[in-house]
Coordinates of C-alpha atoms and ligand atoms in Angstrom, one line a residue:
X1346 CA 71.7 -28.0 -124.5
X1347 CA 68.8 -30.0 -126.0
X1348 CA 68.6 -32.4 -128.7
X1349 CA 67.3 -30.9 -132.3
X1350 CA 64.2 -33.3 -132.9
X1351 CA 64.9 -35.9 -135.0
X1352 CA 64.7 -35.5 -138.5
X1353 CA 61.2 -36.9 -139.3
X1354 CA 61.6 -37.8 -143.6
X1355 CA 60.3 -38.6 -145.2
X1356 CA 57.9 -35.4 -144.8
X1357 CA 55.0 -37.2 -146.5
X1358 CA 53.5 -40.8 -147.4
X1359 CA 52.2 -41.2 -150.9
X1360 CA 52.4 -45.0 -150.4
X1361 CA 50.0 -45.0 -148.0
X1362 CA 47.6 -44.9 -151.1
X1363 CA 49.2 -47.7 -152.7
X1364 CA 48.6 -50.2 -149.9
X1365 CA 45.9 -52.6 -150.2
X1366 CA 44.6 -53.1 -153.6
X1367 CA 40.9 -52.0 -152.0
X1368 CA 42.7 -48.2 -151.6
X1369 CA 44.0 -47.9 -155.4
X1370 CA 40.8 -49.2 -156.3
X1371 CA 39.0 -46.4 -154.0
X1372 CA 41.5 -43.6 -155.5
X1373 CA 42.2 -44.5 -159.0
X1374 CA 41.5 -41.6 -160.8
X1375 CA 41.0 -43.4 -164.5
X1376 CA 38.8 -46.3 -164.6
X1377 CA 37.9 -48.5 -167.9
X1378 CA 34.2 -48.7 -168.5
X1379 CA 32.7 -50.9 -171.5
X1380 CA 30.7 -47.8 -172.8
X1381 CA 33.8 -46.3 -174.0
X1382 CA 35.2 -48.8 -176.2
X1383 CA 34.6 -49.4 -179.8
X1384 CA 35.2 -52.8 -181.7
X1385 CA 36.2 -52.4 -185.3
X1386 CA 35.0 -54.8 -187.3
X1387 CA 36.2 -56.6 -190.7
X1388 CA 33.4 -57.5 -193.0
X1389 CA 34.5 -59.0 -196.4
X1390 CA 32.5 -59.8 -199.4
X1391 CA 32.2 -63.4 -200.7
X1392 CA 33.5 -65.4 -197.6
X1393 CA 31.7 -68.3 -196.6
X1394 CA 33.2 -68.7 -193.5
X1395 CA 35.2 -66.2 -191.0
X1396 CA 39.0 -65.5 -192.2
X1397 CA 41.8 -65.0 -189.9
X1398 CA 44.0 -62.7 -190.4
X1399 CA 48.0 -64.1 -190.1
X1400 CA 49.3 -60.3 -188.3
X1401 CA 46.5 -60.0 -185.9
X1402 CA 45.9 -62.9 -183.5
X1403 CA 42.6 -63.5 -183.4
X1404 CA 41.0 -61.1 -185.6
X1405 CA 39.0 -62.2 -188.3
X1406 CA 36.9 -61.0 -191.3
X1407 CA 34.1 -62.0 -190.9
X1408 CA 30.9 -63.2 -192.7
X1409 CA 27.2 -61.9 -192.4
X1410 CA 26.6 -64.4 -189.7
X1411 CA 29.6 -64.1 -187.9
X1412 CA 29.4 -59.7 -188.1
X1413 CA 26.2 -60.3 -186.6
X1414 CA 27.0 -62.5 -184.0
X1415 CA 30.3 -60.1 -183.2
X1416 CA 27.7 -57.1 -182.9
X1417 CA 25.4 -59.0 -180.9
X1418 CA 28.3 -60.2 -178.5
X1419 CA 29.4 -56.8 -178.4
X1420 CA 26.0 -55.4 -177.3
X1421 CA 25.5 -58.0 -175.1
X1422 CA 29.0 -57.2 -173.1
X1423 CA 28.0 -53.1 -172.7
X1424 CA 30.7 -51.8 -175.6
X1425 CA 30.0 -48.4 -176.8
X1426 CA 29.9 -49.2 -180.3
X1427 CA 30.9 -51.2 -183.6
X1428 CA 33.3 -49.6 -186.5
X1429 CA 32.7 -51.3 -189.5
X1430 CA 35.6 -52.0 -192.4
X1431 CA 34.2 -53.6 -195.5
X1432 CA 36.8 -55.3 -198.0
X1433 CA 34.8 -55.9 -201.5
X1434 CA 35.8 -58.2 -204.3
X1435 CA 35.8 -55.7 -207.0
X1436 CA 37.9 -52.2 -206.8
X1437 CA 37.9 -49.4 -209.6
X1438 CA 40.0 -46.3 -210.0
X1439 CA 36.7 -44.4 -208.8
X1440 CA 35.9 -46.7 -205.8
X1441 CA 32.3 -47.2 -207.3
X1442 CA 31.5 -49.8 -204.5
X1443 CA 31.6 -47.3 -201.6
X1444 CA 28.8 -45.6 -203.0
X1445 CA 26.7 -48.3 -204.1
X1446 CA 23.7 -48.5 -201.7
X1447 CA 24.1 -52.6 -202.2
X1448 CA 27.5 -52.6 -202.1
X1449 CA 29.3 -54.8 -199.1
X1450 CA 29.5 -51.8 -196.7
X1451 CA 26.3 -50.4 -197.1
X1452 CA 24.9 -54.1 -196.6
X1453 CA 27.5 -54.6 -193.4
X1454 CA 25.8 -51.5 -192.2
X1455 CA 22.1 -52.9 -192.3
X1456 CA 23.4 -56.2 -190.9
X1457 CA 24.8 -54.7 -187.9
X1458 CA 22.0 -52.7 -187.3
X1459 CA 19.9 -55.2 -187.0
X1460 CA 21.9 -57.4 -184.9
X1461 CA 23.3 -54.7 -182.8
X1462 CA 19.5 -53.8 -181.4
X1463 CA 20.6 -50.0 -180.8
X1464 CA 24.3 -49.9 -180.8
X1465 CA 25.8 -47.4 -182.3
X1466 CA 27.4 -48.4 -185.8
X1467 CA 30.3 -46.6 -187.0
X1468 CA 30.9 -47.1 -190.4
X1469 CA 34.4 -46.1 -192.6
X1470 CA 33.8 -43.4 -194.6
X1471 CA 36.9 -43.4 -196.6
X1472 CA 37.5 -44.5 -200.3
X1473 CA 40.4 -46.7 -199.8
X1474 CA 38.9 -50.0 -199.4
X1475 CA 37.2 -49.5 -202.9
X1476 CA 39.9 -48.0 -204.7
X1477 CA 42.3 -49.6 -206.9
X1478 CA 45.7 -47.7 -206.5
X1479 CA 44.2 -48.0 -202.8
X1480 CA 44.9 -43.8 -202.5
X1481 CA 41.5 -42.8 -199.8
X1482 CA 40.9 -40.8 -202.5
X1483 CA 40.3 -40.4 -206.2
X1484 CA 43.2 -39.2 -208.4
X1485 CA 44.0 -36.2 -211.0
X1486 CA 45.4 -36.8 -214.2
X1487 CA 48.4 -36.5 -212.6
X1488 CA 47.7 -39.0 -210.5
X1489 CA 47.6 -36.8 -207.5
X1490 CA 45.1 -37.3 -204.8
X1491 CA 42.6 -34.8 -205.7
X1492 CA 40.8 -33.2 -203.0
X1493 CA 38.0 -31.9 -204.0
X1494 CA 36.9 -34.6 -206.7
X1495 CA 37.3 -36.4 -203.6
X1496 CA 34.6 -34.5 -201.4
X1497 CA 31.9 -34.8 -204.1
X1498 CA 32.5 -38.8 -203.7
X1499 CA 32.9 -38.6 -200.1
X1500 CA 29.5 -36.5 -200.0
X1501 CA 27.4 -38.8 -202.2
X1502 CA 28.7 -42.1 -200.0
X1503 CA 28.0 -40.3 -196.9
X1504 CA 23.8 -40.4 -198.3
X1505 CA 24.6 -44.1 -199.1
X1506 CA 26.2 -45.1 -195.5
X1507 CA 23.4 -42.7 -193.7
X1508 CA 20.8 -44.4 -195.5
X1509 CA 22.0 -48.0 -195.0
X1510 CA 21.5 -46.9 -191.3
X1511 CA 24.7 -46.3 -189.8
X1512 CA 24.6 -44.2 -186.9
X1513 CA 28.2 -42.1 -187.2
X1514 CA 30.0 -41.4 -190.2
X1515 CA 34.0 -42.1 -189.5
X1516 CA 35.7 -39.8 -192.0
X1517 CA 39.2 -41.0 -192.2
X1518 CA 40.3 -39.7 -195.3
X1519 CA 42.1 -36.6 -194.3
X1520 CA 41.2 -34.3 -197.1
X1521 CA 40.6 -30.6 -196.5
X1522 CA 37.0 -29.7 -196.0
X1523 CA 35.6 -33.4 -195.3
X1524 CA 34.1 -32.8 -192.9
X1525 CA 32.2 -29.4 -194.1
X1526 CA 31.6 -31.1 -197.6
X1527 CA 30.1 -34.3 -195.4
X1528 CA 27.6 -32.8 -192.9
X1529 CA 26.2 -30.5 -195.9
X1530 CA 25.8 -34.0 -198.1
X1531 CA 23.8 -35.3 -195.1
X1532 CA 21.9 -32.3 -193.9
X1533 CA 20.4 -32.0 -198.0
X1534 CA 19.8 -35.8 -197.9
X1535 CA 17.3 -35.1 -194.4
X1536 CA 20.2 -37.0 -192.6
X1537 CA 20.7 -34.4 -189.8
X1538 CA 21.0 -36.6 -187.3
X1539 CA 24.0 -38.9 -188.6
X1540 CA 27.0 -38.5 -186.5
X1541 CA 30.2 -37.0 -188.1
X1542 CA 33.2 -38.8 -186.1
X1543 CA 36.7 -36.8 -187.5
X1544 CA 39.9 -38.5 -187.9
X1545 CA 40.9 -34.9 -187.0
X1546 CA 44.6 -35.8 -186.2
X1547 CA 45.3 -38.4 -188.3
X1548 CA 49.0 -39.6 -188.3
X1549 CA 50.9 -40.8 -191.6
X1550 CA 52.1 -44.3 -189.4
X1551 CA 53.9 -47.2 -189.9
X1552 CA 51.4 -48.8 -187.3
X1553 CA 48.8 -49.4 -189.8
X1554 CA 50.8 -52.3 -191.1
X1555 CA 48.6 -54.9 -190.2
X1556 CA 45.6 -53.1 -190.8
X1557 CA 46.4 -53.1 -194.8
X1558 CA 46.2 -57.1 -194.6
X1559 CA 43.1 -56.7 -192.7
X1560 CA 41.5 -55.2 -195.7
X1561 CA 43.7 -56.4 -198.6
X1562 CA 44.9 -52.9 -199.0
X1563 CA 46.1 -51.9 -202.4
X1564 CA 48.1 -49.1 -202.2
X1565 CA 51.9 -48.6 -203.3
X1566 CA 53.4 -46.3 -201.9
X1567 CA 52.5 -43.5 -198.6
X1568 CA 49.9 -41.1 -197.8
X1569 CA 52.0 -38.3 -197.0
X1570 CA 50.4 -35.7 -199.0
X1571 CA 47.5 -36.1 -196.7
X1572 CA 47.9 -37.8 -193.7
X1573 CA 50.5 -35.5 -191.1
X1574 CA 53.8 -35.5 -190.4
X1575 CA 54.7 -37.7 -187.1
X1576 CA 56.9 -35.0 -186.3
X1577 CA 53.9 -32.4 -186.1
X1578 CA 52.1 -31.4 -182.9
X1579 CA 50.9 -28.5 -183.3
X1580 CA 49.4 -28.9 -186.7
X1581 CA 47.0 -31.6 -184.9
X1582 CA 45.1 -28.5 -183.0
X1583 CA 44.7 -26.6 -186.3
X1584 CA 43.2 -30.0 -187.6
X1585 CA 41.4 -30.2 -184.9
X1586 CA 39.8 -26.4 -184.8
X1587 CA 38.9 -26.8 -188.6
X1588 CA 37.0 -29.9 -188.2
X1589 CA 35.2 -28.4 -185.5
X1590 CA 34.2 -25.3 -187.3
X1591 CA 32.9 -27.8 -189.8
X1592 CA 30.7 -30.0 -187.5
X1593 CA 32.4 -32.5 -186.4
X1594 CA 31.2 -34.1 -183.5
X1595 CA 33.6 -36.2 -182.3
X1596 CA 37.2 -35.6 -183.0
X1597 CA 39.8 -38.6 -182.7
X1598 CA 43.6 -39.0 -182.5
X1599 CA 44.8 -42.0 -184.6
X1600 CA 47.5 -43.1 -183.8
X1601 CA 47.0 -43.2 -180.0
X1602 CA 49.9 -44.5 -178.1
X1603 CA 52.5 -43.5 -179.7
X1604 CA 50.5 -39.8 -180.2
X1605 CA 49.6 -39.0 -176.2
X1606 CA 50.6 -35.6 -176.2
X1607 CA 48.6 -35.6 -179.4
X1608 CA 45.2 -37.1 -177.4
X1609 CA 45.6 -34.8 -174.0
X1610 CA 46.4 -31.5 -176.0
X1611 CA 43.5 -32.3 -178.2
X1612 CA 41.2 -33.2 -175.3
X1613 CA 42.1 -30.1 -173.7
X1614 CA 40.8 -27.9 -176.3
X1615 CA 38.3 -29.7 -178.0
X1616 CA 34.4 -28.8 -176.6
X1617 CA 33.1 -32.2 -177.9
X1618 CA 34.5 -35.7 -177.1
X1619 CA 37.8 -36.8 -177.9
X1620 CA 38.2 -40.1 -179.3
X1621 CA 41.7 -41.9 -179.9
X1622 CA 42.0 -44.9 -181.8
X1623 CA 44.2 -47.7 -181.0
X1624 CA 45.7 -49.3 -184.5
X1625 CA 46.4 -52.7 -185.7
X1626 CA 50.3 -52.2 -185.0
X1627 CA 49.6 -51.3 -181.3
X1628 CA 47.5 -54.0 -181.0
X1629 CA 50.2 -56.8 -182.9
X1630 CA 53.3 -55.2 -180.6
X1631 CA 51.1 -55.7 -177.6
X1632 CA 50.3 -59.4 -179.1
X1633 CA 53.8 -60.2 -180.3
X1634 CA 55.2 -59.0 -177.4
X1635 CA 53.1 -61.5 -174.9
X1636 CA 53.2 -64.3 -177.1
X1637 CA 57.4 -64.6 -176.4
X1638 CA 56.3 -64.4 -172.9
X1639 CA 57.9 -60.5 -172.7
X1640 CA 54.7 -58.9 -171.1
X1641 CA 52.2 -60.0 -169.4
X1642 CA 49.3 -59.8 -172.1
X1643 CA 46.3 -58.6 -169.9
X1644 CA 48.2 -56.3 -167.5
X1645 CA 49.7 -55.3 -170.6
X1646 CA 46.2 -54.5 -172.5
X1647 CA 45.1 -52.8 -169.3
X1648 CA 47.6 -50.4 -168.9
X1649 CA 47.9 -49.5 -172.7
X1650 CA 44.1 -48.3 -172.8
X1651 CA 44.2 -47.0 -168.9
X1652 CA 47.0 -44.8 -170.4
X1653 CA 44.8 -43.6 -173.6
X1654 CA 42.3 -43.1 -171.1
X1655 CA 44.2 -40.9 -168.8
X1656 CA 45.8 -38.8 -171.5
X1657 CA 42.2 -37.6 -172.3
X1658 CA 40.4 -39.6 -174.4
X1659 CA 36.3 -40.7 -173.6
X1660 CA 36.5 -43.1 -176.2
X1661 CA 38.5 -45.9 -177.1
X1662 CA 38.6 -48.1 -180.7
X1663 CA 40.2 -50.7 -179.9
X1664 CA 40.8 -54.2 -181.0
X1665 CA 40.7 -55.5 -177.7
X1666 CA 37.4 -53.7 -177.1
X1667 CA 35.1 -57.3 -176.1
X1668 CA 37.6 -59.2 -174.3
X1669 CA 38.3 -56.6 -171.9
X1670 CA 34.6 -55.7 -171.5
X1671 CA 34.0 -59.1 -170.5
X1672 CA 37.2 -59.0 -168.2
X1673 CA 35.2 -55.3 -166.7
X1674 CA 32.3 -57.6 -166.0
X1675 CA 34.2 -60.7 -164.7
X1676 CA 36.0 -57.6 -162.0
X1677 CA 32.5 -56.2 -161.4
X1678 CA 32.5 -53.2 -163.4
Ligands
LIG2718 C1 41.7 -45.7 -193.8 C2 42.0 -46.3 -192.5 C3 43.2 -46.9 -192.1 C4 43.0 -47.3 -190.8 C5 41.7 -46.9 -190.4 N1 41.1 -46.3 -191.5 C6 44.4 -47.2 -192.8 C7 45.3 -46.1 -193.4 O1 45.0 -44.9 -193.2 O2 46.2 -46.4 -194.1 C8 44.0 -48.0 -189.9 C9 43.5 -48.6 -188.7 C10 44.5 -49.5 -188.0 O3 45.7 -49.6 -188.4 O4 44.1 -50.2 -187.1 N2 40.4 -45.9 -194.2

């Protein structure tokens, strides 16, 4: 009688992929590229010299000089773009100073333009920074965020940012028909060519903790009525669809790590780039976590945006956007 063959498992070798770090290099299907990050930026008014911030290490807001020398750095290292986030000295129930064409945005705006010789600046179109119950909108007499007061504001600072020179708009506001009410604001001011970047799926999340120090946030209290429900997926694609109708032409998931099935079903419907946008909380559990020594920080940083990357998203706002472009370029990238 003759032998059965030996059994030959395991049938196939996926590790033969894995074996030289010159292979996963050759088949990595998700690479990191400069071009796709964006650095938000803090620019506060009155400073004379940079200001850390004590819940994000080594973020600062920054001065003229140093906002220009950030945008220049970042140009320099090949990022995609700059997002700017003005804090002001003065706030009002209206937020006058985001529409005042000398306010500290607007003049943030014209100093990274000019510094940033061509790279795209993003700037904040959202009324919280300027407000003083910090709402990202203006309220009824209720004291309810009112929507559609809202647009007319949102409109008339969209000419203001345009005209200061910023390149994309980033409405982050959440209110129903901001984008619509925005690109028609533009398009009457002769600003057709400003970019409308949608916070379509934006995400009522404790992980903007830190970012409410970054700029001296006022607000009491949540945003619930307007930003969505954590537990709500599929309400992100209906988000999504109306901001398209209404000319958006980038859409972004915010939060993005904690949202990934938010970023990849969004990127699989959406027929203009999908951005995702990695918040101050990521970034201060990724930072708390190295300093105790519990992760390694740069494989760490690596495999948090590799991930964003993979669920879908072409671009990245992150707070780690220069350092790892200079790591890209220091691999070879
Ligand atoms: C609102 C805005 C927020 C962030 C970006 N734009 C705060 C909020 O919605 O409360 C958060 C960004 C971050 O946490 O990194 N203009």
């Amino acid at each position: 009688m003759l032998a059965s063959p030996a059994p030959s498992f395991p049938v196939a070798r996926p590790r033969r992929l894995r074996t030289t770090p010159g292979i996963r290099r050759l088949v990595a299907e998700t690479r990191l590229h400069a071009a796709d990050l964006v650095q938000p930026l803090f620019v506060a008014e009155g400073l004379t010299r940079p200001r850390a911030l004590t819940l994000m290490p080594g973020v600062v807001q920054h001065t003229r000089d140093s906002l220009q020398a950030a945008v220049a750095e970042a140009a320099e290292l090949g990022v995609g773009g700059v997002m700017l986030f003005a804090v002001p000295e003065e706030r009002d129930a209206v937020g006058s100073g985001a529409v005042d064409p000398d306010g500290i945005l607007a003049q943030a705006i014209r100093w990274a333009v000019e510094a940033g010789d061509g790279l795209p600046v993003i700037a904040d179109l959202c009324l919280d920074e300027f407000t003083d119950h910090g709402h990202c909108g203006v309220l009824d007499e209720r004291g309810r965020v009112d929507n559609d007061a809202t647009l007319e504001v949102y409109g008339e600072m969209a000419r203001v940012l345009a005209g200061a020179g910023a390149h994309v708009l980033g409405a982050s506001g959440m209110m129903d028909g901001q984008i619509g009410a925005t690109r028609a604001a533009l398009d009457a001011a002769g600003h057709e060519d400003t970019l409308l970047l949608a916070y379509a799926a934006k995400y009522a999340s404790a992980f903007y903790g830190p970012f409410r120090e970054a700029v001296e946030s006022a607000l009491v209290g949540d945003r619930r009525t307007y930003q969505q429900d954590p537990a709500n997926g599929r309400e992100a694609l209906r988000e999504v669809a109306l901001d398209l109708a209404e000319g958006a032409d980038i859409v972004m998931v915010k939060p993005a790590l904690t949202y990934l099935d938010v970023v990849a079903a969004v990127a699989a419907v959406a027929s203009v780039p999908t951005a995702a946008y990695l918040v101050s909380g990521e970034f201060a559990m990724v930072e708390a976590a190295a300093a105790t020594g519990a992760i390694d920080r740069r494989t760490a940083i690596v495999e948090a945006l590799t991930s964003v990357r993979r669920a879908g998203a072409s671009v990245i706002a992150t707070y780690w956007a220069a350092e790892v472009a200079r790591w890209l370029r220091e691999e070879g990238h």
